[in-house]
Amino acid sequence: MLGVTKAAGIATAWDRYKAQQPQCGFGSTGLCCRICLQGPCRIDPFGNGPQYGVCGADRDTIVARHLVRMMAAGTAAHSEHGRHIALALLHVGEHKLHDYAVHDDEKLHAVAARLGVATEGREQSDIIHELAEVTLGDYQNQDYDKPCHWISSSLPAPRLKKLSDLGLLPHNIDAMVAQSMSRTHMGCDAEPENLILGGLRVALADLNGEMLATELSDVLFGTPKPVASVANLGVLKRNAVNVAVNGHNPLLSEIICNVAADLHDEAVAAGAPEGINIVGVCCTGNELMMRHGVPLATNYLSQELPIATGALEAMIVDVQCVMPSLPRIAACFHTKIITTDNQNKITGATHIEFEEERASEIARQILRVAIDNFKRRDPKRIDIPDEKQEAIVGFSTEGIVAALATVDAADPLKPMVDNIVSGAIQGVVLFAGCNNAKIQQDHNYLTMAKSLAKRNVLVVATGCASGAFAKGGMMTSAATDQYCGEGLRGVLTAIGEAAGLGGPLPPVLHMGACVDNSRAVALVTALANKLGVDISDLPVVASAPEAMSEKAMAIGTWSVAIGLPTHLGTVPPVVGSDVVTGLITDAAKAQLGGYFIVEPDPEKAADSLFDAIQERRAGLGL
Ligand code: BF8
Ligand code: SF4
């Protein structure tokens, strides 16, 4: 597709990245401060020029402050998404929303029990109303010593104690974001240790926001179960009205899927014999793929390319990771970019405001724009690549436990624990995070996963990592035979066959969108509880080898806070301060068990993560 854009003289993210070279050394190392109007102030990294900003802030303060602000922004993003879902649930409980309902009553009861919401003999609407209120309390509680409900009812007891002792358990998501902004204002917190502690606390608020967003989405839309799907640009169809949904929040995309079938005849009448073809991009794509098997067109970095096929009638976007370039690219083709959130508009896009109260009506209106646009296609410009990869997806924690239960119904986690103990599974790695134009798209994911699977490490993935593995053929039974070491292959084959998949489980288990990193936390928590240890004792590691967004900084930080060795393949803007670098690596390891490993080379990174797994195994006497 880059050949197509190049021939048409259209600049994509890769061209814009090239045009940005060389990128600023002060910014890259975190030594540029723009926090007040006396700046920007820059610290000379080599010690020859200025060492203090106008206010007197030194390199450590400047680096720490900006890092905390990144974490706060990431937390705000996930938590707004979570608030949106919690409010929708509240309104379903108040009978105000008619296009939404509880789709997983079992999950509702499980979650309610965990959060102390009574269920016995109560109407479903009362249960969800109270559950939503308890959840919204995590945005409202003013008692600093009373931690948020979701996190405090989820993590293993030893981890909660450690975080509580260190004063890191968040009490209120919004307050944590506000406090992060306030303490990093000019002339406030200047001590790097204290700033990083604040960063850890806000990042744990991000985890709380992710947990509630994921679990309440499952209540409303169903908990994912293994399902077959397809990925890559070949999922677009020449004979259909192609509609991509891009962004994050399932409140919109679920309804789009629901009403698409109703408009089938209208699409056929418009000249598209195959009706409407909904495809996903980025995390909205992951949400739909996990729950319904909807095909995934692509992940973050190549989100402009579906437009260049000349066969995309509309791209519907909501929030986060949506490139502002989309309308400019779309203007070279017939594609309409439709924004739907009043806080996320893009110049050049068509804005159709989404409201939950009129969800189906608005979804129909949006799809009719796409249907109407079909006639503007230029058949001569249609160029859909023949790339299409099958993928088995839908491995929520419940999905994984259900697959394991086919081996041991009475004690589903036992087969996993036994195989970790025997060494058939050496450990587990969670691949999370983004794509980043600094890295050949998906390359680090595929290189690292193949290297670790060969060494019998089970791989789970979320967000754009999942997209990379789905496109890259790592979510099939065949991939298990091709890439896994003997021990892991044996386990995945036994479980896959017992679960009736007709072959091994794939070597990479798709756990969902970025927000669904909380599913991985649920899985490691279950393992830690089963073994009676803390998360920091488990042979489990995390990696964001192509990290890009502020959300990824928040996720990486809570991953460290819950005790996981956490790899970053892109260098965060901290290397200008040895103090801050030391805090998030060595000091974190000593205090929390988790720590950052920064390593751009994917082969070396895989070795480091494997070593970290071995260190943990040795600690457990394995
Ligand atoms: O939330 S993985 S590039 S799309 S930030 Fe964005 Fe990163 Fe993708 Fe999803 Ni997550
Ligand atoms: Fe410069 Fe201090 Fe203002 Fe930052 S806060 S821009 S270092 S004067």
XYZ file of C-alpha atoms and ligand atoms in Angstrom:
640
model
C 0.000 0.000 0.000
C 2.948 2.324 0.543
C 3.651 1.931 -3.174
C 0.122 3.148 -3.865
C 0.426 6.170 -1.572
C 3.852 7.015 -2.931
C 2.664 6.871 -6.543
C -0.256 9.132 -5.636
C 2.055 11.574 -3.840
C 0.310 11.048 -0.493
C 2.369 11.372 2.689
C 1.760 8.750 5.376
C 3.018 8.443 8.963
C 6.302 7.009 7.675
C 6.911 10.000 5.387
C 6.045 12.411 8.179
C 8.404 10.573 10.510
C 11.215 10.977 7.984
C 10.428 14.665 7.641
C 10.811 15.047 11.427
C 14.440 13.870 11.401
C 16.589 14.644 13.231
C 14.314 14.761 16.270
C 15.259 17.109 19.103
C 17.870 15.716 21.501
C 16.579 17.769 24.428
C 13.055 16.453 23.977
C 14.232 12.873 23.438
C 16.178 12.818 26.683
C 13.455 14.629 28.649
C 15.622 17.707 29.227
C 13.249 20.297 27.751
C 10.738 21.917 30.121
C 7.704 23.813 28.817
C 5.778 23.901 32.061
C 5.778 27.687 32.469
C 6.016 30.759 30.276
C 9.592 31.494 31.317
C 10.559 28.467 29.231
C 11.113 26.499 27.242
C 14.171 25.735 29.353
C 16.754 23.215 28.246
C 19.390 21.429 30.292
C 22.654 20.702 28.537
C 22.936 16.892 28.619
C 26.735 16.983 28.574
C 27.066 19.344 31.512
C 28.690 22.192 29.565
C 25.745 24.557 29.171
C 22.900 25.456 31.549
C 22.127 22.938 34.274
C 19.036 24.686 35.705
C 15.837 26.107 34.235
C 14.977 29.743 34.899
C 13.062 28.722 38.051
C 15.958 26.605 39.246
C 14.545 23.191 38.332
C 17.318 20.689 37.650
C 17.415 17.831 35.168
C 15.939 15.324 37.617
C 12.960 17.502 38.474
C 12.324 18.303 34.828
C 12.514 14.685 33.662
C 10.389 13.374 36.554
C 7.713 16.043 36.172
C 7.190 15.405 32.486
C 7.129 11.646 32.993
C 4.406 12.000 35.634
C 2.399 14.198 33.265
C 2.558 11.495 30.592
C 1.256 8.930 33.078
C -1.522 11.285 34.159
C -2.628 11.831 30.562
C -2.681 8.078 29.937
C -4.698 7.547 33.091
C -7.131 10.269 32.082
C -7.643 8.621 28.688
C -8.407 5.137 29.989
C -10.446 6.445 32.863
C -12.645 8.667 30.698
C -13.345 5.569 28.627
C -14.200 3.734 31.869
C -16.417 6.545 33.132
C -18.305 6.502 29.846
C -19.031 2.788 30.237
C -19.942 3.133 33.938
C -22.379 5.963 33.154
C -23.947 3.892 30.396
C -24.426 1.063 32.891
C -25.951 3.475 35.405
C -28.374 4.704 32.756
C -29.271 1.159 31.721
C -30.074 0.564 35.391
C -32.308 3.648 35.304
C -34.098 2.334 32.161
C -32.944 5.378 30.210
C -31.050 3.565 27.458
C -33.012 1.227 25.235
C -30.259 0.148 22.870
C -28.126 -1.403 25.603
C -28.744 -4.276 28.001
C -26.825 -6.721 30.147
C -25.394 -9.423 27.900
C -23.543 -11.381 30.556
C -25.569 -11.894 33.682
C -23.064 -14.389 35.078
C -20.293 -11.805 34.821
C -22.566 -9.206 36.388
C -23.045 -11.447 39.399
C -19.356 -12.289 39.644
C -18.342 -8.631 39.513
C -21.074 -7.560 41.930
C -19.976 -10.205 44.429
C -16.378 -9.017 44.173
C -17.336 -5.399 44.799
C -19.713 -6.226 47.661
C -22.913 -5.429 45.774
C -25.753 -7.663 46.986
C -27.484 -9.724 44.290
C -29.735 -12.125 46.186
C -33.390 -11.640 45.253
C -32.759 -8.292 43.536
C -33.895 -7.043 40.131
C -31.085 -6.934 37.586
C -31.586 -3.201 37.104
C -31.073 -2.591 40.832
C -27.878 -4.615 40.829
C -26.389 -2.781 37.863
C -27.455 0.574 39.256
C -25.656 -0.049 42.517
C -22.658 -1.552 40.730
C -22.418 1.586 38.598
C -22.682 3.795 41.672
C -19.962 1.901 43.510
C -17.804 2.216 40.386
C -18.466 5.934 39.999
C -17.496 6.226 43.669
C -13.956 5.481 42.485
C -14.118 8.868 40.743
C -15.644 10.652 43.724
C -14.283 9.363 47.030
C -12.480 12.074 49.015
C -11.049 9.857 51.768
C -7.383 9.569 50.874
C -6.940 6.408 52.927
C -9.842 4.533 51.370
C -8.547 2.903 48.193
C -10.573 2.570 44.994
C -12.931 -0.413 45.009
C -11.818 -2.105 41.832
C -8.123 -2.340 42.512
C -8.568 -3.207 46.176
C -10.919 -6.060 45.343
C -8.706 -7.442 42.580
C -4.992 -7.678 43.341
C -3.492 -10.441 45.531
C -3.356 -9.633 49.247
C 0.459 -9.413 49.551
C 0.599 -6.946 46.648
C -2.166 -4.825 48.104
C -0.325 -4.731 51.411
C 2.917 -3.677 49.760
C 1.221 -0.936 47.737
C -0.693 0.228 50.780
C 2.463 0.346 52.913
C 4.125 2.481 50.276
C 1.092 4.790 50.088
C 0.514 3.898 46.445
C -3.096 2.721 46.404
C -5.213 5.352 44.622
C -8.360 6.614 46.334
C -9.983 8.504 43.468
C -9.087 8.371 39.784
C -9.973 11.963 38.984
C -8.192 13.257 42.076
C -5.056 11.348 41.111
C -5.031 12.930 37.648
C -5.679 16.377 39.125
C -3.016 15.869 41.792
C -0.482 14.825 39.161
C -1.126 18.020 37.243
C -1.050 20.119 40.391
C 2.131 18.690 41.878
C 3.925 19.162 38.542
C 2.892 22.807 38.193
C 5.777 25.264 38.184
C 7.169 25.643 41.666
C 5.606 22.531 43.220
C 7.011 19.024 43.741
C 10.696 19.128 42.823
C 11.938 15.943 44.450
C 12.312 13.182 41.862
C 11.609 10.324 44.309
C 8.404 11.932 45.494
C 7.340 12.750 41.951
C 7.859 9.153 40.816
C 5.877 7.863 43.805
C 3.051 10.163 42.674
C 3.482 8.737 39.170
C 3.121 5.194 40.479
C -0.058 6.142 42.322
C -1.650 7.776 39.297
C -0.602 4.827 37.138
C -2.365 2.473 39.572
C -5.437 4.676 39.156
C -5.057 3.893 35.446
C -5.178 0.183 36.266
C -8.325 0.787 38.296
C -9.882 2.609 35.326
C -8.910 -0.193 32.964
C -10.352 -2.843 35.264
C -13.729 -1.200 35.492
C -13.831 -0.379 31.768
C -13.097 -3.976 30.798
C -15.334 -5.724 33.281
C -18.337 -3.454 32.791
C -17.963 -3.758 29.009
C -18.137 -7.515 29.461
C -21.323 -7.089 31.513
C -22.903 -4.977 28.773
C -21.562 -6.666 25.654
C -20.533 -10.153 26.723
C -17.292 -11.728 27.928
C -15.141 -12.844 24.997
C -14.772 -16.545 24.222
C -12.451 -18.106 21.644
C -13.669 -17.274 18.147
C -12.164 -17.481 14.650
C -11.513 -14.254 12.793
C -9.286 -12.771 10.095
C -6.848 -9.877 9.983
C -5.040 -7.582 7.550
C -6.124 -5.329 4.708
C -7.444 -8.223 2.645
C -10.508 -8.233 4.902
C -11.881 -5.321 2.840
C -14.302 -6.491 0.141
C -14.624 -5.216 -3.396
C -18.354 -5.955 -3.484
C -19.405 -4.541 -0.123
C -19.842 -1.158 1.502
C -16.695 -1.205 3.636
C -16.887 0.571 6.971
C -13.941 0.729 9.375
C -14.428 1.498 13.073
C -11.348 3.043 14.654
C -10.744 4.151 18.226
C -11.554 2.549 21.540
C -14.984 2.674 23.076
C -17.302 -0.278 22.376
C -20.434 1.783 23.159
C -20.495 3.034 19.579
C -18.952 0.169 17.619
C -21.204 -2.484 19.184
C -24.295 -0.636 17.999
C -22.817 -0.084 14.545
C -22.406 -3.859 14.277
C -25.917 -4.473 15.559
C -27.613 -2.269 13.000
C -25.406 -3.130 9.999
C -27.441 -6.251 9.246
C -30.676 -4.196 9.226
C -29.287 -2.019 6.443
C -28.111 -4.924 4.283
C -30.816 -4.406 1.657
C -30.074 -0.696 1.399
C -26.426 -1.476 0.717
C -27.388 -4.035 -1.930
C -29.725 -1.511 -3.536
C -26.816 0.953 -3.619
C -24.888 -1.524 -5.765
C -22.938 -3.534 -3.170
C -24.101 -7.168 -3.525
C -22.349 -8.268 -0.323
C -24.020 -5.627 1.834
C -22.093 -3.893 4.587
C -18.653 -5.109 5.691
C -17.601 -3.821 9.102
C -13.886 -4.054 9.852
C -11.910 -2.910 12.874
C -8.826 -0.752 13.331
C -6.770 -0.362 16.539
C -8.468 -1.153 19.845
C -12.070 -0.770 18.733
C -11.099 -3.423 16.229
C -9.785 -5.620 19.039
C -12.976 -5.198 21.071
C -15.171 -6.286 18.151
C -12.801 -9.024 17.078
C -12.726 -10.508 20.604
C -16.470 -10.432 21.158
C -17.850 -11.114 17.689
C -15.015 -12.251 15.416
C -15.286 -9.033 13.356
C -12.243 -8.863 11.024
C -9.369 -6.552 11.938
C -8.091 -4.410 9.066
C -4.996 -3.189 10.846
C -3.420 -1.720 13.962
C -2.247 1.783 14.861
C 0.617 2.703 12.562
C -1.023 1.672 9.295
C -4.488 3.082 10.048
C -4.212 5.381 7.024
C -3.753 2.519 4.591
C -7.297 1.092 4.451
C -8.252 4.424 2.857
C -5.629 3.951 0.151
C -7.314 0.740 -1.024
C -9.905 3.006 -2.657
C -12.555 0.651 -1.290
C -13.301 2.185 2.107
C -16.593 4.075 2.196
C -16.241 5.390 5.736
C -14.025 5.295 8.774
C -15.942 5.927 11.988
C -13.758 7.112 14.847
C -14.325 7.891 18.501
C -11.411 8.505 20.874
C -7.652 7.903 21.234
C -4.923 6.964 18.778
C -6.877 8.289 15.799
C -4.427 10.034 13.443
C -5.423 13.629 12.687
C -4.106 13.005 9.166
C -7.043 10.752 8.252
C -9.261 13.425 6.635
C -6.299 14.681 4.561
C -5.630 11.176 3.226
C -9.355 10.578 2.755
C -9.610 13.748 0.670
C -7.440 12.003 -1.952
C -9.988 9.198 -2.167
C -13.737 8.954 -1.671
C -13.618 7.840 2.008
C -15.566 9.809 4.597
C -14.015 10.176 8.044
C -16.770 10.466 10.630
C -15.962 11.724 14.117
C -18.531 10.934 16.799
C -17.304 12.336 20.123
C -17.697 16.014 20.933
C -14.325 16.065 22.667
C -12.572 14.479 19.704
C -13.189 16.330 16.457
C -10.791 16.495 13.504
C -10.625 19.284 10.939
C -11.861 17.971 7.608
C -13.943 15.157 9.083
C -17.734 14.897 9.097
C -18.980 15.111 12.665
C -22.026 13.097 13.665
C -22.410 13.258 17.398
C -23.068 9.918 19.058
C -25.585 9.806 21.902
C -26.322 6.634 23.816
C -30.002 7.641 24.150
C -30.393 7.480 20.343
C -27.654 4.945 19.649
C -29.319 2.811 16.965
C -30.800 5.809 15.182
C -27.419 7.537 14.992
C -25.623 4.337 14.006
C -28.085 3.985 11.112
C -27.534 7.599 10.127
C -23.765 7.049 10.067
C -24.022 3.823 8.065
C -26.297 5.515 5.542
C -23.555 8.088 4.927
C -21.281 5.148 4.090
C -23.879 3.460 1.866
C -24.530 6.711 0.043
C -20.807 7.142 -0.439
C -20.455 3.794 -2.245
C -21.436 5.436 -5.533
C -18.486 7.835 -5.272
C -15.992 4.950 -5.488
C -13.621 5.079 -8.438
C -13.443 1.434 -9.593
C -10.142 2.101 -11.340
C -8.483 3.023 -8.040
C -9.585 -0.020 -6.084
C -6.516 -1.925 -4.936
C -7.178 -4.319 -2.060
C -4.106 -6.344 -1.122
C -4.572 -10.074 -1.094
C -3.258 -10.311 2.468
C -5.604 -12.009 4.869
C -4.554 -14.001 7.922
C -6.728 -16.290 9.999
C -6.602 -15.807 13.774
C -8.212 -17.483 16.778
C -8.991 -14.731 19.268
C -11.172 -14.098 22.321
C -9.003 -15.289 25.200
C -10.450 -13.359 28.086
C -9.346 -14.664 31.479
C -12.653 -16.522 31.618
C -11.986 -17.870 28.110
C -8.561 -19.166 29.153
C -9.891 -20.685 32.372
C -12.729 -22.362 30.449
C -10.212 -23.889 28.014
C -8.117 -25.114 30.960
C -11.232 -26.506 32.631
C -11.613 -28.969 29.775
C -8.418 -30.575 31.078
C -9.278 -30.338 34.778
C -12.828 -29.222 35.501
C -12.420 -29.309 39.275
C -9.234 -27.244 39.353
C -8.801 -25.382 36.060
C -5.590 -23.557 36.940
C -3.862 -26.767 38.013
C -2.707 -27.804 34.513
C -1.145 -24.381 34.004
C 0.558 -24.367 37.392
C 1.767 -27.967 36.993
C 3.293 -27.151 33.621
C 4.986 -24.045 34.960
C 6.393 -26.126 37.809
C 7.571 -28.893 35.462
C 9.131 -26.304 33.153
C 7.060 -27.272 30.104
C 5.916 -23.657 30.369
C 8.873 -21.568 31.493
C 6.802 -18.478 32.133
C 4.352 -16.010 30.658
C 4.980 -12.778 28.781
C 2.344 -10.110 28.258
C 2.903 -8.099 25.090
C 1.066 -4.809 25.334
C 1.164 -1.476 23.655
C 1.392 0.257 20.426
C 3.201 0.694 17.185
C 5.735 3.480 16.903
C 7.006 5.009 13.652
C 10.532 4.668 15.047
C 10.294 0.898 14.579
C 9.407 -1.166 11.524
C 5.759 -1.889 12.178
C 5.154 -5.090 14.200
C 8.777 -6.230 13.812
C 9.692 -6.186 17.500
C 6.540 -8.059 18.481
C 7.066 -10.862 16.013
C 10.787 -11.182 16.651
C 10.420 -11.281 20.429
C 7.400 -13.585 20.526
C 9.046 -16.124 18.225
C 12.207 -16.032 20.295
C 10.336 -16.527 23.579
C 7.819 -19.116 22.326
C 10.742 -21.220 21.147
C 11.997 -21.117 24.724
C 8.582 -22.308 25.995
C 7.272 -18.966 27.194
C 3.505 -18.574 26.815
C 2.587 -15.296 25.129
C -0.534 -13.239 25.807
C -1.216 -9.968 24.003
C -3.421 -6.896 24.045
C -3.920 -3.694 22.073
C -1.870 -3.124 18.958
C 0.358 -6.019 19.998
C -2.624 -8.276 19.348
C -3.111 -6.687 15.957
C 0.526 -7.364 15.126
C 0.249 -11.025 16.073
C -3.093 -11.522 14.335
C -1.729 -10.117 11.071
C 1.579 -11.880 11.564
C 0.074 -15.361 11.741
C 0.859 -15.995 15.414
C -2.743 -16.681 16.437
C -3.275 -19.985 14.662
C -2.843 -23.623 15.638
C -0.265 -23.988 12.882
C 1.860 -21.286 14.509
C 2.122 -23.432 17.633
C 3.688 -26.239 15.639
C 5.917 -23.793 13.809
C 7.196 -21.569 16.616
C 6.825 -23.194 20.033
C 9.366 -25.219 21.923
C 8.483 -28.818 22.657
C 7.148 -28.266 26.186
C 4.865 -25.389 25.321
C 3.701 -27.117 22.144
C 2.695 -30.172 24.130
C 0.677 -28.149 26.631
C -1.064 -26.023 23.991
C -1.886 -29.127 21.965
C -3.359 -30.969 24.952
C -5.513 -27.983 25.956
C -6.584 -27.146 22.394
C -7.662 -30.717 21.775
C -9.470 -31.056 25.090
C -11.221 -27.740 24.409
C -12.405 -29.039 21.030
C -10.503 -26.509 18.937
C -9.402 -29.298 16.609
C -5.745 -28.353 17.112
C -3.410 -26.635 19.548
C -4.185 -23.325 21.195
C -2.272 -20.602 19.353
C 1.107 -19.586 20.815
C -0.156 -16.037 21.300
C -3.442 -15.623 23.173
C -5.382 -12.474 22.196
C -6.635 -10.965 25.472
C -8.223 -7.868 23.959
C -7.742 -4.142 23.606
C -5.283 -1.938 25.469
C -7.788 -1.399 28.250
C -7.950 -5.193 28.603
C -4.472 -5.360 30.085
C -6.562 -5.674 33.210
C -7.491 -9.165 31.962
C -3.831 -10.127 32.104
C -3.718 -8.779 35.670
C -6.697 -10.977 36.538
C -4.874 -13.982 35.093
C -1.628 -13.377 36.986
C -3.597 -12.619 40.142
C -5.368 -15.962 39.834
C -1.983 -17.687 39.389
C -0.440 -15.851 42.344
C -3.401 -16.672 44.575
C -3.319 -20.306 43.513
C 0.348 -20.558 44.466
C -0.052 -18.404 47.557
C 2.636 -15.957 46.397
C 2.836 -12.350 45.214
C 2.799 -11.311 41.547
C 6.455 -10.306 41.897
C 7.323 -13.961 42.617
C 5.800 -15.328 39.418
C 7.782 -16.068 36.254
C 5.694 -13.473 34.437
C 7.037 -10.475 32.527
C 5.585 -7.702 30.381
C 6.782 -5.937 27.265
C 5.752 -2.916 25.206
C 8.382 -3.268 22.485
C 6.822 -0.596 20.244
C 5.434 1.716 22.943
C 4.134 5.045 21.707
C 1.269 6.592 23.670
C 0.910 8.207 27.082
C -1.443 5.329 27.903
C 1.454 2.958 27.329
C 3.504 4.939 29.877
C 0.706 4.598 32.415
C 0.346 0.867 31.729
C 4.079 0.227 31.859
C 4.273 2.037 35.179
C 1.487 0.107 36.891
C 2.934 -3.066 35.464
C 6.133 -2.225 37.362
C 4.077 -1.274 40.426
C 2.318 -4.648 40.542
C 5.667 -6.401 40.399
C 6.400 -7.248 36.770
C 9.728 -6.812 34.983
C 8.517 -4.570 32.146
C 10.350 -4.069 28.899
C 10.131 -0.945 26.734
C 11.474 -1.158 23.188
C 11.328 2.583 22.675
C 13.416 4.795 24.910
C 11.202 6.981 27.115
C 12.273 10.614 27.649
C 14.105 9.897 30.908
C 17.712 9.240 29.957
C 18.626 12.862 30.670
C 18.360 12.016 34.371
C 20.371 9.209 35.915
C 18.355 9.699 39.083
C 14.986 9.107 37.413
C 16.381 6.277 35.294
C 17.656 4.654 38.493
C 14.328 5.118 40.232
C 12.298 3.310 37.564
C 14.826 0.498 37.202
C 16.985 -0.483 40.212
C 15.084 1.327 42.987
C 11.758 0.038 41.667
C 13.116 -3.506 41.636
C 14.226 -3.251 45.241
C 10.950 -1.763 46.468
C 8.318 -3.297 44.214
C 9.868 -6.331 42.547
C 8.860 -4.859 39.191
C 11.159 -2.636 37.137
C 11.669 -1.207 33.649
C 14.027 -2.809 31.160
C 14.762 -0.442 28.269
C 16.161 -2.277 25.256
C 15.512 -1.320 21.628
C 17.059 -4.506 20.180
C 14.293 -7.162 20.117
C 16.657 -10.160 20.283
C 18.485 -8.765 23.285
C 15.178 -7.762 24.872
C 13.871 -11.316 24.540
C 17.050 -12.560 26.241
C 16.610 -10.061 29.086
C 13.002 -11.098 29.613
C 13.941 -14.776 29.544
C 16.634 -14.068 32.150
C 14.065 -12.266 34.309
C 11.806 -15.333 34.034
C 14.693 -17.575 35.089
C 15.435 -15.327 38.064
C 11.817 -15.672 39.161
C 11.829 -19.433 38.646
C 14.960 -19.728 40.757
C 13.267 -17.627 43.435
C 10.421 -20.139 43.541
C 12.889 -23.011 43.676
C 12.023 -24.158 40.146
O -5.145 1.661 23.319
S -2.002 -0.111 21.827
S -1.461 2.575 19.703
S -4.679 1.808 19.697
S -2.416 3.183 22.962
Fe -3.207 3.192 20.768
Fe -1.193 1.935 21.737
Fe -2.695 0.868 19.898
Fe -5.381 1.155 21.611
Ni -3.328 1.129 23.308
Fe 11.773 26.688 32.870
Fe 11.121 26.134 35.419
Fe 9.314 27.181 33.755
Fe 10.170 24.666 33.411
S 9.006 25.445 35.128
S 9.850 26.210 31.809
S 12.309 24.829 34.043
S 11.202 28.148 34.441
